[in-house]
Amino acid sequence: MTTIHLLGFGRIGARRELKTLLEDYWHGRIDATALHTGSRQLRQRHWLLQKGAGVDISPVGDFALYDHVLDAQILVGALPERFGLNAAQLDNEGYFALARGTAEQPALEMTKWFDTNYHYLVPEWSVDTCFSANPAPLLEAQQAAQGLGMRAKPVLVGPLTLLWLGKVRGATFDRLSLLPALVETYASLLQALAAAGADWVQIDEPILALDLPGAWLAALDTCYRRLAQAPVRLLLATYFGSVASHAARLAALPLAGLHLDLVRAPEQLETFLEHWPAGRVLSAGVVDGRNVWRADLEHWLDRLEPVYGQLGETLWLAPSCSLLHCPLDVAQETRLSQDVKLWLAFSVQKLNELKTLKRGLEQGRDAVASELAGSRFARQLRSSSPLIHRPEVAARLKALPAGSDRRASPYPVRAARQAAWMKLPLLPTTTIGSFPQTPAIRSARAAFRKGELDQSAYEQRMRAEIETAIRRQEALGLDVLVHGEAERNDMVEYFGEQLSGFAFTEHGWVQSYGSRCVKPPILYGDVARPAPMTVAWSVYAQSLTSRPVKGMLTGPVTLLQWSFVRDDLPRSLVCRQIALALNDEVLDLENAGIRIIQIDEPALREGLPLSRALWADYLDWAGQAFRLASAGVDDATQIHTHMCYAEFGDILPAIVRLDADVITIETSRSDMALLDDFGSFAYPNAIGPGVYDIHSPRIPQEAEITRLLERALETVPAARLWVNPDCGLKTRQWPEVETALGNMVRVAHRLRARLAEGRGLPAGQNVCP
């Protein structure tokens, strides 16, 4: 009998129950007991759902209150010294201090989990880092699952991946030197799990899909030969890409099993089968843990039947990766087109697909004939649906002339023309786009969606909110304003709702970080813009003030990356379709008098393939898409972009090729370290490094902002330096926003005066570009 298991499961719940629990706790509406009781009940519901769907082995330890990488740091006792916390005695206050910061300490840096839109909290390593096994949280989860009669499999972020994902703070050293002590800590965790009754333990090493240095690959051998001595069976889980180049090395390790992502890298299966040791488990990730389309069950049975014949019960079936990245249940969706809904499989449906494949392997295809017929019908209906294909979109792309993605003049020429009309001071201040989504805004939007508020009344309320945002910005003294995005539910969903080719769910939520959840659109067909999307709001905002107001758009790569994207066309082609639709909006904004337009691309780095061999192609089409979106504007129109929570150093040439006039980036959590790459590379255009971490409730004080900006001035000429927060402010509240931005503006004014007088400049700095 083959085994169905999961690598991980979503945490937030069908109705975002975890989000509600967290935010109620943070705002004092519930206490710690209620938080933990509620979260454990939610975790239990997910386990029972899995059991009822036929999952043979369920993961434990994958449920985190905030982040699974943070939980891994706690398990190995590796908390940053700057917080003064003990992992074995960590309470709620300490846990959330690490995640959200305190008045004294900024939160742990946050960045993307490989090429997903999930954000993890970055471990901090130093020469003094010590490890100490703290198995209590994992033992509690294991015992709770066993108490429900579950066959439980504890899940750990692997030691190599944990080290790789962290950053060195303080004196430079080789963080791989920490591995021996870390491995012994993992060995202690495995001993504790075995003593508590664990049979299998899953250890995730997704970094094996990266291009690793030789020393890290060599460390794989010593690491897992040591861990395999523990009295548990180890399943090494890889995902997000191929690990075929390591097949011989992995087969030689004394592991009990290995998981392969056969959705991202189906070709690796044959490589492993050729020399796979008899009696060892091979877990086949055959349903997509990162997208929402139904699996081709007949195709997978074709692939798996000979494998089952070779491996028998040592063939396990699983999603390609954790279902953390997938919504819960498509059956909850009552407003989706029935055609589109038929094409989809969320987490619950993916469990059913695995059960069908298991029955088909064990009992033959006749036993699952109706399920196979349903899969075939959905696939055929989707491929022939008129909802998908728009010939005029393909014709427009084909007709693009050479050079259509280029600005008319180089940046220095454009910068002079822009400065002539903008007349901004040194160190101009701005924000990234959104302002707080207040209860009044959310209730008005909900009433409008329910039909309780008509179009005219809704627009009147939104205009009032926009005016409030403009007046508050004027009072703060910001130089370049934004309209605040009161009318927008989400930076991707808002645009997708107005573009053809997108569908939307009511409950298709996934976790982005902590309590932040997103509802990715489903991009199923050719993309076009039927009508202007933002022009009226931007024009209204500009009519309220003499200061320039930025038009705000989400970029093509981000719209692509943060959607569930169709899998019947190359992503590069879909991205160019989106870019042309956005270009229509850019030109309409410009024609309406909006002469600063921001096209956000926070997902540019996230979309980078894990294998460097694929980088050049991706960066080529992603950059072209951004340039297509901004093409055709006058030199005097200033194009901004924004990027956050990613490593930029290795793609800086590609960022330069975007040719944005101004880029704003997140840098406050890294203490401006991310800016160093831009300085080393001599980034040629204007840049705004963030000085206010908007993902934390802590308010930066003037001394802190001063220090950050003085450090920025060591890297960026003052004439090209902007002052801004890290990201949009929609998740914050007005009192903290106004205090923080007030501090930011006052610091900018003081530094501006010093620069004008020639005082206080860092060595070698001047105000010239």
mmCIF file of C-alpha atoms in Angstrom, residues 177-435:
data_model
loop_
_atom_site.group_PDB
_atom_site.id
_atom_site.type_symbol
_atom_site.label_atom_id
_atom_site.label_comp_id
_atom_site.label_asym_id
_atom_site.label_seq_id
_atom_site.Cartn_x
_atom_site.Cartn_y
_atom_site.Cartn_z
ATOM 1 C CA SER A 177 31.477 26.978 10.683
ATOM 2 C CA LEU A 178 28.382 26.903 12.932
ATOM 3 C CA LEU A 179 27.154 23.667 11.347
ATOM 4 C CA PRO A 180 28.830 21.086 13.636
ATOM 5 C CA ALA A 181 27.252 22.597 16.747
ATOM 6 C CA LEU A 182 23.940 23.055 14.968
ATOM 7 C CA VAL A 183 23.907 19.419 13.791
ATOM 8 C CA GLU A 184 24.439 18.218 17.358
ATOM 9 C CA THR A 185 21.473 20.347 18.398
ATOM 10 C CA TYR A 186 19.347 18.737 15.678
ATOM 11 C CA ALA A 187 20.512 15.326 16.876
ATOM 12 C CA SER A 188 19.254 16.224 20.354
ATOM 13 C CA LEU A 189 15.900 17.274 18.883
ATOM 14 C CA LEU A 190 15.616 13.970 17.037
ATOM 15 C CA GLN A 191 16.423 12.020 20.201
ATOM 16 C CA ALA A 192 13.675 13.870 22.069
ATOM 17 C CA LEU A 193 11.168 13.248 19.288
ATOM 18 C CA ALA A 194 12.035 9.549 19.172
ATOM 19 C CA ALA A 195 11.619 9.273 22.946
ATOM 20 C CA ALA A 196 8.151 10.799 22.584
ATOM 21 C CA GLY A 197 7.118 8.229 20.000
ATOM 22 C CA ALA A 198 8.028 9.783 16.654
ATOM 23 C CA ASP A 199 8.670 7.266 13.886
ATOM 24 C CA TRP A 200 9.320 9.476 10.835
ATOM 25 C CA VAL A 201 10.779 12.988 10.910
ATOM 26 C CA GLN A 202 10.777 15.214 7.842
ATOM 27 C CA ILE A 203 13.743 17.543 7.398
ATOM 28 C CA ASP A 204 13.352 20.207 4.702
ATOM 29 C CA GLU A 205 16.383 21.196 2.652
ATOM 30 C CA PRO A 206 14.992 23.318 -0.200
ATOM 31 C CA ILE A 207 18.406 24.955 -0.685
ATOM 32 C CA LEU A 208 19.407 21.812 -2.562
ATOM 33 C CA ALA A 209 17.532 23.262 -5.541
ATOM 34 C CA LEU A 210 19.957 26.224 -5.522
ATOM 35 C CA ASP A 211 23.449 26.439 -7.012
ATOM 36 C CA LEU A 212 25.327 25.721 -3.806
ATOM 37 C CA PRO A 213 29.058 26.186 -3.173
ATOM 38 C CA GLY A 214 31.042 22.982 -2.974
ATOM 39 C CA ALA A 215 31.649 23.332 0.756
ATOM 40 C CA TRP A 216 27.919 23.354 1.436
ATOM 41 C CA LEU A 217 27.363 20.250 -0.661
ATOM 42 C CA ALA A 218 30.204 18.474 1.109
ATOM 43 C CA ALA A 219 28.616 19.436 4.428
ATOM 44 C CA LEU A 220 25.428 17.638 3.377
ATOM 45 C CA ASP A 221 27.219 14.299 3.735
ATOM 46 C CA THR A 222 28.637 14.852 7.214
ATOM 47 C CA CYS A 223 25.424 16.466 8.414
ATOM 48 C CA TYR A 224 23.052 13.672 7.434
ATOM 49 C CA ARG A 225 25.370 10.806 8.272
ATOM 50 C CA ARG A 226 25.350 12.197 11.805
ATOM 51 C CA LEU A 227 21.589 12.803 11.939
ATOM 52 C CA ALA A 228 20.809 9.373 10.495
ATOM 53 C CA GLN A 229 22.225 7.870 13.691
ATOM 54 C CA ALA A 230 19.122 9.081 15.558
ATOM 55 C CA PRO A 231 16.497 6.406 16.352
ATOM 56 C CA VAL A 232 13.966 7.829 13.886
ATOM 57 C CA ARG A 233 13.494 7.462 10.149
ATOM 58 C CA LEU A 234 14.485 10.598 8.256
ATOM 59 C CA LEU A 235 12.630 11.847 5.192
ATOM 60 C CA LEU A 236 14.708 14.528 3.467
ATOM 61 C CA ALA A 237 12.365 16.898 1.630
ATOM 62 C CA THR A 238 13.452 18.922 -1.396
ATOM 63 C CA TYR A 239 11.202 21.215 -3.414
ATOM 64 C CA PHE A 240 10.921 24.267 -5.685
ATOM 65 C CA GLY A 241 13.308 22.805 -8.250
ATOM 66 C CA SER A 242 15.379 19.889 -9.471
ATOM 67 C CA VAL A 243 17.962 18.156 -7.309
ATOM 68 C CA ALA A 244 18.900 15.681 -10.044
ATOM 69 C CA SER A 245 22.516 16.872 -10.018
ATOM 70 C CA HIS A 246 22.752 15.564 -6.436
ATOM 71 C CA ALA A 247 21.090 12.206 -7.166
ATOM 72 C CA ALA A 248 24.122 10.026 -6.507
ATOM 73 C CA ARG A 249 25.017 11.955 -3.345
ATOM 74 C CA LEU A 250 21.470 11.732 -1.974
ATOM 75 C CA ALA A 251 21.103 8.053 -2.826
ATOM 76 C CA ALA A 252 24.330 7.332 -0.937
ATOM 77 C CA LEU A 253 23.161 9.002 2.271
ATOM 78 C CA PRO A 254 21.714 6.738 4.991
ATOM 79 C CA LEU A 255 18.264 8.292 4.718
ATOM 80 C CA ALA A 256 14.976 6.438 5.046
ATOM 81 C CA GLY A 257 13.341 8.502 2.329
ATOM 82 C CA LEU A 258 13.546 11.445 -0.052
ATOM 83 C CA HIS A 259 10.874 13.797 -1.381
ATOM 84 C CA LEU A 260 11.078 15.213 -4.912
ATOM 85 C CA ASP A 261 9.101 18.103 -6.397
ATOM 86 C CA LEU A 262 7.880 16.520 -9.646
ATOM 87 C CA VAL A 263 5.676 19.491 -10.553
ATOM 88 C CA ARG A 264 8.544 21.971 -10.823
ATOM 89 C CA ALA A 265 11.042 19.373 -12.059
ATOM 90 C CA PRO A 266 9.307 16.265 -13.463
ATOM 91 C CA GLU A 267 12.371 15.232 -15.437
ATOM 92 C CA GLN A 268 14.339 14.363 -12.289
ATOM 93 C CA LEU A 269 12.236 11.286 -11.531
ATOM 94 C CA GLU A 270 14.014 9.019 -14.003
ATOM 95 C CA THR A 271 17.423 10.127 -12.747
ATOM 96 C CA PHE A 272 16.598 9.001 -9.223
ATOM 97 C CA LEU A 273 14.841 5.797 -10.229
ATOM 98 C CA GLU A 274 17.881 4.570 -12.109
ATOM 99 C CA HIS A 275 19.880 3.852 -8.965
ATOM 100 C CA TRP A 276 17.355 4.233 -6.141
ATOM 101 C CA PRO A 277 18.181 1.852 -3.247
ATOM 102 C CA ALA A 278 15.694 -0.939 -2.658
ATOM 103 C CA GLY A 279 13.491 -0.545 0.389
ATOM 104 C CA ARG A 280 13.954 3.224 0.637
ATOM 105 C CA VAL A 281 10.966 5.569 0.367
ATOM 106 C CA LEU A 282 10.697 7.873 -2.636
ATOM 107 C CA SER A 283 8.069 10.563 -2.125
ATOM 108 C CA ALA A 284 6.607 11.896 -5.382
ATOM 109 C CA GLY A 285 5.314 15.472 -5.234
ATOM 110 C CA VAL A 286 2.717 15.186 -7.985
ATOM 111 C CA VAL A 287 0.020 17.764 -7.208
ATOM 112 C CA ASP A 288 0.999 21.410 -7.341
ATOM 113 C CA GLY A 289 1.352 22.915 -3.879
ATOM 114 C CA ARG A 290 1.802 26.403 -5.314
ATOM 115 C CA ASN A 291 -0.917 26.769 -7.911
ATOM 116 C CA VAL A 292 -4.638 26.143 -8.115
ATOM 117 C CA TRP A 293 -5.199 24.187 -11.312
ATOM 118 C CA ARG A 294 -6.557 20.649 -11.277
ATOM 119 C CA ALA A 295 -3.960 17.964 -11.815
ATOM 120 C CA ASP A 296 -3.965 15.885 -14.975
ATOM 121 C CA LEU A 297 -4.713 12.617 -13.200
ATOM 122 C CA GLU A 298 -4.364 10.430 -16.288
ATOM 123 C CA HIS A 299 -0.936 11.895 -16.975
ATOM 124 C CA TRP A 300 0.197 11.208 -13.426
ATOM 125 C CA LEU A 301 -1.097 7.659 -13.476
ATOM 126 C CA ASP A 302 0.824 7.121 -16.707
ATOM 127 C CA ARG A 303 3.984 8.351 -14.950
ATOM 128 C CA LEU A 304 3.416 6.622 -11.631
ATOM 129 C CA GLU A 305 2.204 3.163 -12.615
ATOM 130 C CA PRO A 306 5.671 1.908 -13.655
ATOM 131 C CA VAL A 307 7.196 3.584 -10.596
ATOM 132 C CA TYR A 308 4.682 1.810 -8.373
ATOM 133 C CA GLY A 309 5.576 -1.414 -10.118
ATOM 134 C CA GLN A 310 9.225 -0.825 -9.250
ATOM 135 C CA LEU A 311 8.904 0.588 -5.732
ATOM 136 C CA GLY A 312 5.622 -0.780 -4.418
ATOM 137 C CA GLU A 313 4.744 0.524 -0.987
ATOM 138 C CA THR A 314 7.953 2.579 -0.785
ATOM 139 C CA LEU A 315 6.381 4.996 -3.286
ATOM 140 C CA TRP A 316 4.720 7.776 -1.317
ATOM 141 C CA LEU A 317 2.449 10.448 -2.780
ATOM 142 C CA ALA A 318 2.404 14.110 -1.733
ATOM 143 C CA PRO A 319 1.915 17.643 -2.974
ATOM 144 C CA SER A 320 5.018 19.166 -4.545
ATOM 145 C CA CYS A 321 5.660 21.309 -1.448
ATOM 146 C CA SER A 322 3.806 22.525 1.624
ATOM 147 C CA LEU A 323 0.202 23.553 1.000
ATOM 148 C CA LEU A 324 1.006 26.767 2.891
ATOM 149 C CA HIS A 325 0.962 28.467 -0.515
ATOM 150 C CA CYS A 326 -2.485 27.254 -1.594
ATOM 151 C CA PRO A 327 -6.019 28.320 -0.500
ATOM 152 C CA LEU A 328 -8.058 25.870 1.534
ATOM 153 C CA ASP A 329 -11.221 24.795 -0.273
ATOM 154 C CA VAL A 330 -12.697 25.780 -3.637
ATOM 155 C CA ALA A 331 -16.092 24.504 -2.486
ATOM 156 C CA GLN A 332 -16.413 27.706 -0.455
ATOM 157 C CA GLU A 333 -16.419 29.788 -3.630
ATOM 158 C CA THR A 334 -20.000 30.629 -4.578
ATOM 159 C CA ARG A 335 -19.379 33.539 -6.955
ATOM 160 C CA LEU A 336 -16.803 32.081 -9.317
ATOM 161 C CA SER A 337 -17.836 31.272 -12.846
ATOM 162 C CA GLN A 338 -18.777 27.604 -12.865
ATOM 163 C CA ASP A 339 -16.433 27.044 -15.800
ATOM 164 C CA VAL A 340 -13.465 28.560 -13.979
ATOM 165 C CA LYS A 341 -14.357 26.799 -10.729
ATOM 166 C CA LEU A 342 -14.331 23.441 -12.542
ATOM 167 C CA TRP A 343 -10.692 24.017 -13.503
ATOM 168 C CA LEU A 344 -9.495 24.559 -9.937
ATOM 169 C CA ALA A 345 -8.168 22.487 -7.053
ATOM 170 C CA PHE A 346 -7.419 24.122 -3.698
ATOM 171 C CA SER A 347 -5.872 22.233 -0.772
ATOM 172 C CA VAL A 348 -8.895 20.067 0.019
ATOM 173 C CA GLN A 349 -9.297 19.146 -3.645
ATOM 174 C CA LYS A 350 -5.583 18.349 -3.896
ATOM 175 C CA LEU A 351 -5.957 15.864 -1.054
ATOM 176 C CA ASN A 352 -8.756 14.215 -3.024
ATOM 177 C CA GLU A 353 -6.526 14.088 -6.114
ATOM 178 C CA LEU A 354 -3.862 12.281 -4.118
ATOM 179 C CA LYS A 355 -6.465 9.831 -2.845
ATOM 180 C CA THR A 356 -7.600 9.172 -6.418
ATOM 181 C CA LEU A 357 -4.049 8.505 -7.567
ATOM 182 C CA LYS A 358 -3.473 6.153 -4.650
ATOM 183 C CA ARG A 359 -6.618 4.169 -5.424
ATOM 184 C CA GLY A 360 -5.748 4.103 -9.110
ATOM 185 C CA LEU A 361 -2.321 2.668 -8.366
ATOM 186 C CA GLU A 362 -3.531 0.103 -5.870
ATOM 187 C CA GLN A 363 -6.849 -0.941 -7.409
ATOM 188 C CA GLY A 364 -6.465 -0.093 -11.089
ATOM 189 C CA ARG A 365 -7.951 2.617 -13.273
ATOM 190 C CA ASP A 366 -11.423 1.122 -13.312
ATOM 191 C CA ALA A 367 -11.696 1.904 -9.597
ATOM 192 C CA VAL A 368 -11.268 5.618 -10.329
ATOM 193 C CA ALA A 369 -12.867 5.820 -13.766
ATOM 194 C CA SER A 370 -15.335 8.558 -12.796
ATOM 195 C CA GLU A 371 -12.610 10.715 -11.230
ATOM 196 C CA LEU A 372 -10.440 10.319 -14.312
ATOM 197 C CA ALA A 373 -13.357 11.250 -16.560
ATOM 198 C CA GLY A 374 -13.989 14.375 -14.490
ATOM 199 C CA SER A 375 -10.333 15.378 -14.707
ATOM 200 C CA ARG A 376 -10.333 14.834 -18.468
ATOM 201 C CA PHE A 377 -13.545 16.812 -18.979
ATOM 202 C CA ALA A 378 -12.268 19.798 -16.970
ATOM 203 C CA ARG A 379 -9.022 19.819 -18.923
ATOM 204 C CA GLN A 380 -10.771 19.688 -22.286
ATOM 205 C CA LEU A 381 -13.268 22.387 -21.300
ATOM 206 C CA ARG A 382 -10.485 24.688 -20.173
ATOM 207 C CA SER A 383 -8.373 24.266 -23.309
ATOM 208 C CA SER A 384 -11.258 25.155 -25.616
ATOM 209 C CA SER A 385 -12.944 27.854 -23.514
ATOM 210 C CA PRO A 386 -13.607 31.206 -25.254
ATOM 211 C CA LEU A 387 -12.993 32.827 -21.846
ATOM 212 C CA ILE A 388 -9.264 32.250 -22.297
ATOM 213 C CA HIS A 389 -8.379 33.490 -25.763
ATOM 214 C CA ARG A 390 -8.496 37.110 -27.027
ATOM 215 C CA PRO A 391 -6.980 37.286 -30.554
ATOM 216 C CA GLU A 392 -6.488 41.052 -30.380
ATOM 217 C CA VAL A 393 -4.105 40.644 -27.428
ATOM 218 C CA ALA A 394 -1.871 38.255 -29.339
ATOM 219 C CA ALA A 395 -1.989 40.524 -32.399
ATOM 220 C CA ARG A 396 -0.919 43.570 -30.363
ATOM 221 C CA LEU A 397 2.089 41.757 -28.940
ATOM 222 C CA LYS A 398 3.103 40.503 -32.346
ATOM 223 C CA ALA A 399 2.931 44.005 -33.822
ATOM 224 C CA LEU A 400 5.281 45.621 -31.272
ATOM 225 C CA PRO A 401 8.131 47.386 -33.089
ATOM 226 C CA ALA A 402 11.749 46.986 -32.067
ATOM 227 C CA GLY A 403 12.730 49.334 -29.253
ATOM 228 C CA SER A 404 9.159 49.848 -28.110
ATOM 229 C CA ASP A 405 10.252 49.231 -24.517
ATOM 230 C CA ARG A 406 12.714 52.150 -24.361
ATOM 231 C CA ARG A 407 12.452 55.705 -23.026
ATOM 232 C CA ALA A 408 13.268 58.468 -25.508
ATOM 233 C CA SER A 409 16.275 59.881 -23.605
ATOM 234 C CA PRO A 410 18.834 58.632 -21.054
ATOM 235 C CA TYR A 411 18.338 59.250 -17.346
ATOM 236 C CA PRO A 412 20.501 62.423 -16.981
ATOM 237 C CA VAL A 413 18.478 64.160 -19.692
ATOM 238 C CA ARG A 414 15.205 63.064 -18.146
ATOM 239 C CA ALA A 415 16.315 64.034 -14.643
ATOM 240 C CA ALA A 416 17.082 67.599 -15.758
ATOM 241 C CA ARG A 417 13.686 67.983 -17.407
ATOM 242 C CA GLN A 418 11.912 66.566 -14.378
ATOM 243 C CA ALA A 419 13.796 68.824 -11.961
ATOM 244 C CA ALA A 420 12.845 71.866 -14.012
ATOM 245 C CA TRP A 421 9.140 71.512 -13.321
ATOM 246 C CA MET A 422 9.149 69.658 -9.991
ATOM 247 C CA LYS A 423 11.474 72.107 -8.183
ATOM 248 C CA LEU A 424 11.888 69.696 -5.270
ATOM 249 C CA PRO A 425 14.339 70.360 -2.431
ATOM 250 C CA LEU A 426 17.269 68.105 -1.617
ATOM 251 C CA LEU A 427 16.208 64.876 0.065
ATOM 252 C CA PRO A 428 12.593 65.030 -1.144
ATOM 253 C CA THR A 429 10.157 63.201 1.103
ATOM 254 C CA THR A 430 7.388 60.887 -0.038
ATOM 255 C CA THR A 431 5.638 57.627 0.869
ATOM 256 C CA ILE A 432 5.291 54.373 -1.001
ATOM 257 C CA GLY A 433 1.595 54.672 -1.785
ATOM 258 C CA SER A 434 -0.993 53.407 0.670
ATOM 259 C CA PHE A 435 -2.253 54.940 3.907
#
